Coordinates of C-alpha atoms in Angstrom, one line a residue:
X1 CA -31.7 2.4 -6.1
X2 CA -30.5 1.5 -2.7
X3 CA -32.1 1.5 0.6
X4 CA -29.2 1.0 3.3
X5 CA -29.4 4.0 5.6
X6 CA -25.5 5.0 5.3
X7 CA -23.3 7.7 4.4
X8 CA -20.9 6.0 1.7
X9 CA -18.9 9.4 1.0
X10 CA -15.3 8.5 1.0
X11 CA -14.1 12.1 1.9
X12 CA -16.5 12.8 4.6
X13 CA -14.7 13.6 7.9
X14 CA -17.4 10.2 9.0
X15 CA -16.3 7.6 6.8
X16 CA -12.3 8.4 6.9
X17 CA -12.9 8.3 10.8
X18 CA -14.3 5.1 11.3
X19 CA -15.2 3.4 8.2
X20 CA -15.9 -0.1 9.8
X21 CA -19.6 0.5 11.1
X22 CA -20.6 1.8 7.7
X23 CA -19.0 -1.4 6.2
X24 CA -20.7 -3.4 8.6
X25 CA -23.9 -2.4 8.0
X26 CA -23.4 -2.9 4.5
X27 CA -22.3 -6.2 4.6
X28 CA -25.7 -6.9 6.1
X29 CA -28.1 -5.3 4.9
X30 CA -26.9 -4.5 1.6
X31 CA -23.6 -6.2 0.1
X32 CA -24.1 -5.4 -3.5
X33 CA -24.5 -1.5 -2.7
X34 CA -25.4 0.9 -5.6
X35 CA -23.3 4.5 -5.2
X36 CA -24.4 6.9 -7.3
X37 CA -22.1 9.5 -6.4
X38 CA -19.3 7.2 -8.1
X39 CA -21.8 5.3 -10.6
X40 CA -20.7 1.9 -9.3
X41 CA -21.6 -1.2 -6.9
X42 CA -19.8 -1.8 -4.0
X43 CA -19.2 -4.9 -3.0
X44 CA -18.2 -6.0 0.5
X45 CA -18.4 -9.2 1.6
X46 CA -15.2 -11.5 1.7
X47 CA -16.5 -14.6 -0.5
X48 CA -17.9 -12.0 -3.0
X49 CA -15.0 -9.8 -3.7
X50 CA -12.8 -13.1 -3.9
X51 CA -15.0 -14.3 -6.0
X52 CA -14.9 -11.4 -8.6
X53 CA -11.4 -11.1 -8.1
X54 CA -10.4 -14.5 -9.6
X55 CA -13.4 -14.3 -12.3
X56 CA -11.8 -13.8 -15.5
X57 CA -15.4 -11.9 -16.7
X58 CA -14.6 -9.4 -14.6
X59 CA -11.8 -7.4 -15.9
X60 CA -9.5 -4.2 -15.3
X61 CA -9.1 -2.8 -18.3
X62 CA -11.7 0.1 -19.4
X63 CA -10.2 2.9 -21.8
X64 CA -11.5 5.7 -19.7
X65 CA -10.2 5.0 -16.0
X66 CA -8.4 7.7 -14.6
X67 CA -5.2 5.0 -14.1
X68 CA -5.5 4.3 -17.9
X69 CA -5.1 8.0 -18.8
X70 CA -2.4 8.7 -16.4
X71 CA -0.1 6.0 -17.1
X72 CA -1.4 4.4 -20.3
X73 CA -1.8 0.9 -20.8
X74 CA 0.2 -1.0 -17.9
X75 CA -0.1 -3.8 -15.7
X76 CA -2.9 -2.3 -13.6
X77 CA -5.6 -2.3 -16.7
X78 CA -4.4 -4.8 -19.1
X79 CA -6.1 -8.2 -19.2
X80 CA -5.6 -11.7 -20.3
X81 CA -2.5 -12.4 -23.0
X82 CA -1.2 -8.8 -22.5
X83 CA -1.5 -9.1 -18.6
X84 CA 0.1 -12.0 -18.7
X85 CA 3.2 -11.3 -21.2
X86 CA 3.6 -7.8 -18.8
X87 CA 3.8 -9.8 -15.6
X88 CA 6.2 -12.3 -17.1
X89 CA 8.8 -8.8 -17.9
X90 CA 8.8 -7.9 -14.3
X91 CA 8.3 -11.1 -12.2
X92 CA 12.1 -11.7 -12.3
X93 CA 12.7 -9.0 -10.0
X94 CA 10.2 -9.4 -7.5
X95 CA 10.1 -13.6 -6.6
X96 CA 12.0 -16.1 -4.7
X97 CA 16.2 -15.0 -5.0
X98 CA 15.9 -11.9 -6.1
X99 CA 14.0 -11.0 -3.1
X100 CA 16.6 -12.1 -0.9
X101 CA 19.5 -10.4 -2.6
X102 CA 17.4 -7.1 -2.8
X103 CA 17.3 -7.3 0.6
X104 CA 21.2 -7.8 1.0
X105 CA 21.4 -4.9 -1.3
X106 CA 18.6 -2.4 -1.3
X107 CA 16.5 -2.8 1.6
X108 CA 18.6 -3.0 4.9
X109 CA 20.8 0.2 3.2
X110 CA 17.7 1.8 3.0
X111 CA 16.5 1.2 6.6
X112 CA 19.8 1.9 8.1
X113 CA 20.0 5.1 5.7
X114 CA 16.7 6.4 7.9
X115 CA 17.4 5.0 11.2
X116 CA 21.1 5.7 10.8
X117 CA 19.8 9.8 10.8
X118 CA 17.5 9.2 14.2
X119 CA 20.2 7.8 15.9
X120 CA 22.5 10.7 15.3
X121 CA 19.7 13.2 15.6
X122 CA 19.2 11.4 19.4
X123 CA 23.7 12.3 20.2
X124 CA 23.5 11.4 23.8
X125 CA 20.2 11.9 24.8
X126 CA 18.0 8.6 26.7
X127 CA 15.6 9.3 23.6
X128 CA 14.5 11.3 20.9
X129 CA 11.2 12.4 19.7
X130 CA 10.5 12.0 15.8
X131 CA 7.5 12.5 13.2
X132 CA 7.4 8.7 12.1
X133 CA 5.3 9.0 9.4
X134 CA 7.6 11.4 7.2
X135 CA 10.9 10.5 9.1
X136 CA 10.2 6.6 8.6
X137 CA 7.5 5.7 7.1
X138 CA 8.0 8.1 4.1
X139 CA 11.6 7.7 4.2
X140 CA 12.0 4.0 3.9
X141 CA 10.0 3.3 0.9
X142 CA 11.7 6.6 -1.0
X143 CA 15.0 5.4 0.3
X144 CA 14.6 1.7 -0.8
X145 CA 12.9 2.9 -4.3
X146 CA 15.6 5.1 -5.4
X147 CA 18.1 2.2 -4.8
X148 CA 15.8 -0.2 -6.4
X149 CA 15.8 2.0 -9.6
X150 CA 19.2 3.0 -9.1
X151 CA 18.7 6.7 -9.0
X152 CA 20.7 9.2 -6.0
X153 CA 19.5 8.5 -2.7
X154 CA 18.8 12.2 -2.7
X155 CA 16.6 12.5 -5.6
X156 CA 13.8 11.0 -3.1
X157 CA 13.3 14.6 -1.9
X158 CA 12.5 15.6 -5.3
X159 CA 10.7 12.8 -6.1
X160 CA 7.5 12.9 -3.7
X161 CA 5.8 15.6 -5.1
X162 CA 5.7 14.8 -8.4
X163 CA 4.6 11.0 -7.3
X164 CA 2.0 12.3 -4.9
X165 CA -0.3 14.1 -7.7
X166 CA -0.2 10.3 -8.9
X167 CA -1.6 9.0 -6.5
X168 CA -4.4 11.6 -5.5
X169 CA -5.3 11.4 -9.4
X170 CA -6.1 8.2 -8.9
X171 CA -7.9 8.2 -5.1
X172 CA -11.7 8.0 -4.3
X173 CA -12.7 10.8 -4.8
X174 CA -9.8 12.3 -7.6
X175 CA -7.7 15.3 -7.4
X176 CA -6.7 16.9 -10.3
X177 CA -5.6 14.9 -13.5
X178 CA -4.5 17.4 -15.5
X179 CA -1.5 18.4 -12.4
X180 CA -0.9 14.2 -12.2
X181 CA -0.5 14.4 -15.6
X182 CA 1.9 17.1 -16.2
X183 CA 4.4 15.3 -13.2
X184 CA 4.1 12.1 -14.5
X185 CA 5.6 13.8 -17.6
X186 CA 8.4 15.0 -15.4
X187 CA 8.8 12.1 -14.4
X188 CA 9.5 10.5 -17.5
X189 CA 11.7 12.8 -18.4
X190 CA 14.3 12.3 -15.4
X191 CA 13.7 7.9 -16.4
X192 CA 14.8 9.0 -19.5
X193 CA 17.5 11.1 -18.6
X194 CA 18.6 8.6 -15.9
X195 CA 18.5 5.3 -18.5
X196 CA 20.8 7.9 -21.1
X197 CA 23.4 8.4 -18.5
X198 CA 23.4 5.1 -17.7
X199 CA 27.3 4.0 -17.3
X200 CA 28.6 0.2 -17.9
X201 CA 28.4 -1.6 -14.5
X202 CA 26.2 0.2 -13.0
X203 CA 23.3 -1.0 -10.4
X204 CA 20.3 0.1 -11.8
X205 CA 17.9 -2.9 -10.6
X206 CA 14.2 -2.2 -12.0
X207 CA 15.6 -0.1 -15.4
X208 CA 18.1 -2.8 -16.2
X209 CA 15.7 -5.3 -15.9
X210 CA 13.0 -3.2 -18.2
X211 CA 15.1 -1.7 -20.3
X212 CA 18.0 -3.6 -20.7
X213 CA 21.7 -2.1 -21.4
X214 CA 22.5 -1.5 -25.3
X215 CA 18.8 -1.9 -26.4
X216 CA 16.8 1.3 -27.1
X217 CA 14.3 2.5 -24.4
X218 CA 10.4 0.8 -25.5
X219 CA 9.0 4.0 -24.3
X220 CA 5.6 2.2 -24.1
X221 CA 6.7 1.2 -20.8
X222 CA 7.7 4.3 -19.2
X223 CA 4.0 4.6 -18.3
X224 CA 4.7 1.3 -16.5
X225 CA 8.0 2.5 -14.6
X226 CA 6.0 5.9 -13.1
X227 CA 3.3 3.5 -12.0
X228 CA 5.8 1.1 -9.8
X229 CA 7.5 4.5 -8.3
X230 CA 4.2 4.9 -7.0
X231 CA 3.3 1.6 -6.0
X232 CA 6.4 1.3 -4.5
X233 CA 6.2 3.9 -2.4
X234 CA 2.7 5.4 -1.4
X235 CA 1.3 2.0 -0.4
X236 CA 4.7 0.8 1.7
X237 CA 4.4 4.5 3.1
X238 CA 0.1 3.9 4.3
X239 CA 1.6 0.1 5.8
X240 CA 4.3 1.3 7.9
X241 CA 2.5 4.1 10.0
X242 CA 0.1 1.4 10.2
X243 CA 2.2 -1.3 11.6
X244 CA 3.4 1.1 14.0
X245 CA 0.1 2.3 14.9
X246 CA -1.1 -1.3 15.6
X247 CA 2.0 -1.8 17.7
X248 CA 1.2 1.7 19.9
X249 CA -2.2 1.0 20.1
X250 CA -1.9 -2.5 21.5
X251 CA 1.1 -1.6 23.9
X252 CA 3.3 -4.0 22.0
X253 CA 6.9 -4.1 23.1
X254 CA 9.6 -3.0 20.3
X255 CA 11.8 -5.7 21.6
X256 CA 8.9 -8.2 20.7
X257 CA 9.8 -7.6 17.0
X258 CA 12.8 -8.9 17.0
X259 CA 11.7 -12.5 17.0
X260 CA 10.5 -13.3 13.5
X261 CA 7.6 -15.7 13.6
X262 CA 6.1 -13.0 15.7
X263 CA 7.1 -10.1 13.6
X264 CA 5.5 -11.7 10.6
X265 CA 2.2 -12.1 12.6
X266 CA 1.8 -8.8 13.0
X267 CA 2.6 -7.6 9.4
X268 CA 0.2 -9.9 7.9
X269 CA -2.8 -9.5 10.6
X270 CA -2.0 -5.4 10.6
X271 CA -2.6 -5.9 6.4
X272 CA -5.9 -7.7 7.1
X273 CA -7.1 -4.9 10.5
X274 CA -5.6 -2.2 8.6
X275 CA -5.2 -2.5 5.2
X276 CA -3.8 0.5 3.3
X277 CA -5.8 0.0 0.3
X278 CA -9.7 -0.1 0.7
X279 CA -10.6 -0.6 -2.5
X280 CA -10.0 -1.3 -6.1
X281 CA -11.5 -1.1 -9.5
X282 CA -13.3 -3.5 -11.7
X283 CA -15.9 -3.9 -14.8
X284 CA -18.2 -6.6 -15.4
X285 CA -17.8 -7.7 -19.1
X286 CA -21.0 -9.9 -19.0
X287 CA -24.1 -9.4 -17.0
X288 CA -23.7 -10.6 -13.1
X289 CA -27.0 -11.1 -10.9
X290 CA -24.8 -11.0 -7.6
X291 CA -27.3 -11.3 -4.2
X292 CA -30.5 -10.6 -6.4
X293 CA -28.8 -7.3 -7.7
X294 CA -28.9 -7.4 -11.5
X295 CA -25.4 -5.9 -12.5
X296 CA -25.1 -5.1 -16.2
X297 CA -22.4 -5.5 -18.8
X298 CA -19.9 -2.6 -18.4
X299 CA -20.7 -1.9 -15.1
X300 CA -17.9 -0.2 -12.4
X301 CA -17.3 -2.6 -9.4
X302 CA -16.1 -1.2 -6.1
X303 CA -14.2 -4.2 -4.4
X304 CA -13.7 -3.3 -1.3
X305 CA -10.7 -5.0 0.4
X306 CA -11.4 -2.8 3.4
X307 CA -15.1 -4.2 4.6
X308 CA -13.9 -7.7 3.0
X309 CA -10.9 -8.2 5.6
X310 CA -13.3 -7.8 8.1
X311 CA -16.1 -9.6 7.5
X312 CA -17.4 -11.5 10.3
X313 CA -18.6 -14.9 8.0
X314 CA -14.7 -15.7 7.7
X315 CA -12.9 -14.0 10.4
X316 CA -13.5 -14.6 14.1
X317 CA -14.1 -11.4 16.0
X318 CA -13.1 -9.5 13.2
X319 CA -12.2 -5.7 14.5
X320 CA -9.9 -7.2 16.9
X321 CA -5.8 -6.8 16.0
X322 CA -4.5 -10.6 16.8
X323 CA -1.5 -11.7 15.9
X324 CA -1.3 -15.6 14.9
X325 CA -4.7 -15.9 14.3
X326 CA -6.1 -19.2 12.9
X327 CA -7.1 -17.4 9.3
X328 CA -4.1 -15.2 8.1
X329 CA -5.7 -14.9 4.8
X330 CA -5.4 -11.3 3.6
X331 CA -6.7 -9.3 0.7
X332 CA -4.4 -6.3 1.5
X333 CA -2.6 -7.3 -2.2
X334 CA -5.5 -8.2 -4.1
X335 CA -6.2 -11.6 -5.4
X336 CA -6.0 -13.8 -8.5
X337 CA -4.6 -12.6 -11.4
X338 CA -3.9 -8.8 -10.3
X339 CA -2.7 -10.2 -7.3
X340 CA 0.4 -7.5 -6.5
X341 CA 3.5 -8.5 -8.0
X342 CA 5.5 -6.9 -5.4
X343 CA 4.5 -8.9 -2.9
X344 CA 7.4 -10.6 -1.5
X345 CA 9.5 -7.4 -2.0
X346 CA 6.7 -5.7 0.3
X347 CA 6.7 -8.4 2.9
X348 CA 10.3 -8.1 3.0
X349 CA 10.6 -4.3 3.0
X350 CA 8.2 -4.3 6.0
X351 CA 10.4 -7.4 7.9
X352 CA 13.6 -5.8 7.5
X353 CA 12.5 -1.9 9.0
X354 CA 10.7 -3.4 11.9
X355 CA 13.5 -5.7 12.7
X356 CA 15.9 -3.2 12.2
X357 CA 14.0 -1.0 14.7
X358 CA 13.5 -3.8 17.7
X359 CA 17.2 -4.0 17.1
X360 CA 18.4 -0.5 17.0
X361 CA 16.2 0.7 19.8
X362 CA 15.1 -0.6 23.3
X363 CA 11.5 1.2 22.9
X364 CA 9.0 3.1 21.2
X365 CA 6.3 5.0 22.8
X366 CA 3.4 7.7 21.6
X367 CA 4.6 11.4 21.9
X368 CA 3.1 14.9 21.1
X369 CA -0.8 15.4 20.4
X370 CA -3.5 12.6 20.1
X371 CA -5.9 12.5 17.4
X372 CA -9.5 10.3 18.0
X373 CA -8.8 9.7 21.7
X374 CA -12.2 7.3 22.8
X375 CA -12.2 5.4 26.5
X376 CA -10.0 2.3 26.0
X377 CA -8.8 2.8 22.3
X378 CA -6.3 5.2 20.7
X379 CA -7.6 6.0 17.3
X380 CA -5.4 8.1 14.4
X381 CA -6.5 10.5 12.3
X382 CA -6.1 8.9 8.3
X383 CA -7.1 10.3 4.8
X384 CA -7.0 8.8 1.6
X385 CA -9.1 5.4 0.4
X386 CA -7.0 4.0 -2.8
X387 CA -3.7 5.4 0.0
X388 CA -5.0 4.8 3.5
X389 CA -3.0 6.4 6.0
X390 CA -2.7 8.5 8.8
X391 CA -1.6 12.3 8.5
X392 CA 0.9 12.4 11.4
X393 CA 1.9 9.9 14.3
X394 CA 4.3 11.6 16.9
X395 CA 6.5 8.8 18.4
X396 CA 9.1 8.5 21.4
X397 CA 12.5 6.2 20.4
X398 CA 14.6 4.9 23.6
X399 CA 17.8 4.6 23.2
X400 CA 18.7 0.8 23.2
X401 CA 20.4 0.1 26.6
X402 CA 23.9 -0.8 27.2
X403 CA 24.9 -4.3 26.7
X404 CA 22.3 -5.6 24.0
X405 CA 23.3 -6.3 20.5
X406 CA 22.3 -4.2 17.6
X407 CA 21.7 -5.2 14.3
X408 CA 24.5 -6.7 12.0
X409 CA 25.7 -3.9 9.7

């Protein structure tokens, strides 16, 4: 059924390379791409997967996607009314005020928890070397979701693994359900064991908010609390190493960060260069004709975010990283109705770590072994599709110099 001379196999050592050309190609010759290894259409221009995102025919919810048997009905597959009453449970934690005092509270702990061990870790030396992408960008989102839920800072170490099978349960192409399954019920478990002890007074930000004090537990949205562990946590973890790999790669001075006009620039156009989710997953409830492509009622639709933040008919020179670029519009958090609820949290999570760093250190450099070397580009090594990100990125922190400020504790 389709004639566009390309590999489209998510998992081949090819695509998780260099996906770009292959997107490319696709947005020209063939934008409404049959795959029959995963029985959808891809779709990969911008104005098309906008499109599809804000049409209220096109839907989430399908009883038999592998997110729908891992966490049951949630935010992520319901539709219309129910969509709408979920969002309205949870929006009070994640808009305007509440944002602000979550980052009082939760976030700069969290970043100064991590960078508060690097320091120490670096005693006297001029500098110390450091894995960022467990050290920092694993450890900041575990650190600030653990606060955010109001569970031991500690727990994070335990918590990983069983939130990992989540996430691969879920990728393009799927591990194993049945193991997502079975940690998602441990999961539970420790919710429900953390909401029973649950003492008068205490900060438990998320759970209060979901399961409020002195009302029993609606169970039917436990499902719901193991998906936001996940969400916020894998995709903050694929955005930071990408940040910093955006700032490495373009020779970007640390120090730069700390002004924060510029430091927003480069979150949001790192989001739309490198965005750490390159797809997500849709069904037509009518019949579409999309490009000449007859798409039938109950078809899969791949969106992909990935090819769409990149397409050359919106963005100028698109495969270029520029900051402050006329269009900052980004698809990195999806778009109309599903449009990530977390949002501003994210934004801010992001803000406060890289500030944080420009603040705590004078410099940041590569380190260690190179992955994807090419003449004139440094390219990483990533895995994962639904979870973009790189496997490792060795980095160099200077010690901030004597005389200039650090951050505020």
């Amino acid at each position: 059924m389709s004639s566009a001379r390309v590999s489209l196999d998510f998992s081949s050592d090819e695509f998780l390379a260099d996906p770009w050309p292959i997107y490319k190609e696709l947005r020209e010759s063939e934008p409404v791409y049959w795959s029959e290894a995963f029985k959808a259409f891809l779709i990969t221009r911008f104005e098309d997967v906008v499109e599809l995102l804000t049409d209220r025919q096109v839907i989430s919810g399908f009883p038999m996607r592998s997110s729908r048997r891992l966490f049951g009905p949630t935010l992520l597959d319901a539709d219309g009314p129910r969509h709408r009453e979920l969002r309205k449970i949870f929006t009070p934690l994640f808009v305007g005020a509440s944002v602000r005092r979550l980052r009082t509270e939760i976030l700069i702990p969290a970043v100064d928890q991590v960078l508060d061990t690097i320091e120490a870790e670096m005693g006297s030396a001029d500098e110390v070397d450091v894995e960022f992408m467990e050290r920092v960008a694993v450890g900041v989102p575990y650190a600030m979701v653990t606060r955010l839920f109001g569970v031991p800072p500690e727990d994070a170490a335990w918590l990983r693994p069983r939130v990992l099978p989540l996430a691969g349960a879920i990728e393009f192409p799927a591990t194993s359900l049945e193991t997502a399954l079975r940690t998602k019920a441990e999961l539970v478990e420790y919710l429900k064991d953390k909401l029973a002890d649950r003492r008068e007074g205490e900060r438990m930000p998320f759970l209060d908010l979901v399961f409020p004090p002195g009302e029993p537990v609606d169970e039917s949205l436990l499902g719901s609390a193991t998906l936001f562990l996940l969400a916020g946590t894998e995709t903050s973890v694929a955005t930071i190493g990408k940040i910093m790999y955006a700032l490495l790669a373009h020779n970007v001075e640390l120090s730069a960060l700390a002004d924060a006009e510029y430091r927003d620039q480069v979150v949001r156009e790192t989001l739309r260069w490198e965005p750490p989710s390159h797809t997500v997953l849709r069904y037509a409830s009518r019949d579409l004709n999309l490009h000449g492509v007859d798409i039938k009622r109950r078809s899969a639709l791949l969106l992909s975010l990935g090819s769409a933040s990149r397409d050359e008919r919106v963005f100028a020179d698109p495969d270029t990283w520029i900051p402050g670029r006329a269009d900052q519009r980004m698809l990195a958090f999806s778009n109309g109705p599903h449009t990530c609820l977390g949002i501003q949290l994210a934004l801010a999570e992001f803000d406060t770590l890289f500030e944080r760093m420009s603040l705590r250190f004078g410099g940041v450099r590569r380190s260690g072994s190179l992955d994807g070397i090419r003449p004139g580009f440094w390219r990483l090594r990533e895995r994962g599709h639904i979870f973009r990100r790189p496997d490792h990125l060795h980095v160099r922190l200077e010690r901030r110099r004597a005389g200039s400020s650090k951050a505020d504790a």
